[in-house]
Amino acid sequence: MKNIRVIVGKFTEMGSNVYQTLKMMDGLRDDLTIIVMAHTDSSSFNGVDKTIFGVPGGKLVSDVVKPVGMFSVVLETCVDKTGEDVTYSFMTQNNTVNMAKSPEGMFLGNKIPNDMQAVLESIRKYEEG
């Protein structure tokens, strides 16, 4: 039983660390643009595979901390392969199986080129009105 408590304690600590790291960004200067990059994991909900925020702490973080809810913009990478050609892009809106989200009108479509400078420019223009 002691080993289970140690394992649960480690996951609780990891979850707390992820939460504290994400929350501390709220106190940073307004003139900073912060980009958080993370891996995605796949999880099955009612037989449908969905992507979720992949961070240390696993299920505790995704179920309790809910990192996606801490951001107004979440872009998810999309890799399309046609023959030998590979195209990378970002999904900007949820299509029921991804976690992408952004305010309506921030980007020109649900899928945009994988160009971080263009992403930052679109966000800036949207926020400036």
Short mmCIF file of C-alpha atoms in Angstrom, two decimals:
data_model
loop_
_atom_site.label_atom_id
_atom_site.label_comp_id
_atom_site.label_asym_id
_atom_site.label_seq_id
_atom_site.Cartn_x
_atom_site.Cartn_y
_atom_site.Cartn_z
CA MET A 1 0.00 0.00 0.00
CA LYS A 2 2.90 2.35 0.74
CA ASN A 3 4.18 2.02 -2.87
CA ILE A 4 0.78 3.05 -4.24
CA ARG A 5 0.80 6.17 -2.05
CA VAL A 6 4.28 7.07 -3.28
CA ILE A 7 3.22 6.67 -6.93
CA VAL A 8 0.02 8.68 -6.42
CA GLY A 9 2.05 11.34 -4.60
CA LYS A 10 4.47 11.62 -7.53
CA PHE A 11 1.63 12.09 -10.02
CA THR A 12 -0.01 14.65 -7.72
CA GLU A 13 3.29 16.53 -7.53
CA MET A 14 3.73 16.43 -11.34
CA GLY A 15 0.17 17.66 -11.82
CA SER A 16 0.73 20.47 -9.35
CA ASN A 17 3.96 21.47 -11.09
CA VAL A 18 2.26 21.61 -14.49
CA TYR A 19 -0.61 23.66 -13.07
CA GLN A 20 1.69 26.09 -11.25
CA THR A 21 3.86 26.56 -14.35
CA LEU A 22 0.85 27.33 -16.54
CA LYS A 23 -0.78 29.62 -13.96
CA MET A 24 2.40 31.65 -13.37
CA MET A 25 2.13 32.92 -16.94
CA ASP A 26 -0.89 35.00 -15.87
CA GLY A 27 1.45 37.17 -13.78
CA LEU A 28 3.91 37.94 -16.58
CA ARG A 29 4.07 41.27 -18.41
CA ASP A 30 1.29 42.02 -20.90
CA ASP A 31 3.77 42.82 -23.68
CA LEU A 32 5.07 39.24 -23.76
CA THR A 33 3.86 36.60 -26.17
CA ILE A 34 4.18 33.15 -24.64
CA ILE A 35 4.12 30.05 -26.78
CA VAL A 36 3.61 26.75 -24.98
CA MET A 37 4.44 23.67 -27.01
CA ALA A 38 3.36 20.22 -25.90
CA HIS A 39 2.96 16.73 -27.21
CA THR A 40 -0.46 15.30 -27.81
CA ASP A 41 -1.75 11.98 -26.60
CA SER A 42 -4.64 9.99 -27.94
CA SER A 43 -7.55 8.99 -25.77
CA SER A 44 -10.74 7.13 -26.57
CA PHE A 45 -14.11 8.65 -25.62
CA ASN A 46 -17.19 6.58 -26.42
CA GLY A 47 -15.21 4.64 -29.03
CA VAL A 48 -13.86 7.76 -30.77
CA ASP A 49 -10.14 8.53 -30.59
CA LYS A 50 -9.45 12.16 -29.67
CA THR A 51 -6.23 14.06 -29.16
CA ILE A 52 -5.55 15.45 -25.72
CA PHE A 53 -2.83 17.66 -24.21
CA GLY A 54 0.09 15.34 -23.43
CA VAL A 55 1.96 16.46 -20.31
CA PRO A 56 3.68 14.82 -17.34
CA GLY A 57 1.12 13.73 -14.80
CA GLY A 58 -1.01 11.96 -17.39
CA LYS A 59 -4.66 11.45 -16.52
CA LEU A 60 -4.48 13.65 -13.41
CA VAL A 61 -3.40 16.65 -15.46
CA SER A 62 -5.79 16.07 -18.36
CA ASP A 63 -8.78 15.30 -16.09
CA VAL A 64 -8.18 17.72 -13.20
CA VAL A 65 -5.90 20.54 -14.39
CA LYS A 66 -7.34 20.65 -17.95
CA PRO A 67 -4.49 22.64 -19.59
CA VAL A 68 -6.43 23.30 -22.82
CA GLY A 69 -8.96 25.33 -20.83
CA MET A 70 -6.18 27.65 -19.67
CA PHE A 71 -5.58 29.01 -23.19
CA SER A 72 -7.72 31.01 -25.60
CA VAL A 73 -5.76 29.71 -28.61
CA VAL A 74 -4.72 26.07 -29.04
CA LEU A 75 -3.35 25.02 -32.42
CA GLU A 76 -2.82 21.39 -33.29
CA THR A 77 -0.34 20.21 -35.89
CA CYS A 78 -1.72 18.39 -38.90
CA VAL A 79 0.50 16.29 -41.17
CA ASP A 80 -0.91 15.44 -44.59
CA LYS A 81 0.96 12.99 -46.81
CA THR A 82 0.17 12.57 -50.49
CA GLY A 83 2.58 10.12 -52.10
CA GLU A 84 6.04 11.40 -51.20
CA ASP A 85 4.81 14.96 -50.45
CA VAL A 86 4.30 15.95 -46.83
CA THR A 87 2.47 19.14 -45.84
CA TYR A 88 2.45 20.51 -42.30
CA SER A 89 -0.29 22.82 -41.10
CA PHE A 90 -2.13 23.91 -37.95
CA MET A 91 -5.75 23.14 -37.17
CA THR A 92 -7.40 26.19 -35.61
CA GLN A 93 -10.84 24.83 -34.67
CA ASN A 94 -12.11 21.69 -33.01
CA ASN A 95 -13.44 19.11 -35.44
CA THR A 96 -14.75 16.80 -32.67
CA VAL A 97 -11.55 14.71 -32.57
CA ASN A 98 -8.89 17.34 -31.93
CA MET A 99 -8.37 19.94 -29.22
CA ALA A 100 -7.72 22.96 -31.44
CA LYS A 101 -9.54 26.18 -30.62
CA SER A 102 -9.32 29.87 -31.40
CA PRO A 103 -11.70 32.82 -31.42
CA GLU A 104 -13.89 32.99 -34.52
CA GLY A 105 -12.30 35.21 -37.17
CA MET A 106 -8.78 35.09 -35.71
CA PHE A 107 -7.52 32.91 -38.58
CA LEU A 108 -8.57 32.64 -42.21
CA GLY A 109 -9.64 29.02 -41.97
CA ASN A 110 -9.82 25.85 -39.91
CA LYS A 111 -6.44 24.79 -41.28
CA ILE A 112 -3.59 27.26 -41.80
CA PRO A 113 0.06 26.96 -42.87
CA ASN A 114 2.55 25.89 -40.20
CA ASP A 115 4.12 29.36 -39.93
CA MET A 116 4.50 30.65 -36.37
CA GLN A 117 5.28 34.21 -37.49
CA ALA A 118 2.00 34.30 -39.47
CA VAL A 119 0.17 32.85 -36.45
CA LEU A 120 1.56 35.55 -34.15
CA GLU A 121 0.66 38.25 -36.70
CA SER A 122 -2.93 36.95 -36.96
CA ILE A 123 -3.26 36.93 -33.17
CA ARG A 124 -1.85 40.47 -32.92
CA LYS A 125 -4.23 41.79 -35.61
CA TYR A 126 -7.20 40.09 -33.98
CA GLU A 127 -6.36 41.46 -30.54
CA GLU A 128 -5.80 45.00 -31.86
CA GLY A 129 -9.19 44.89 -33.56
#
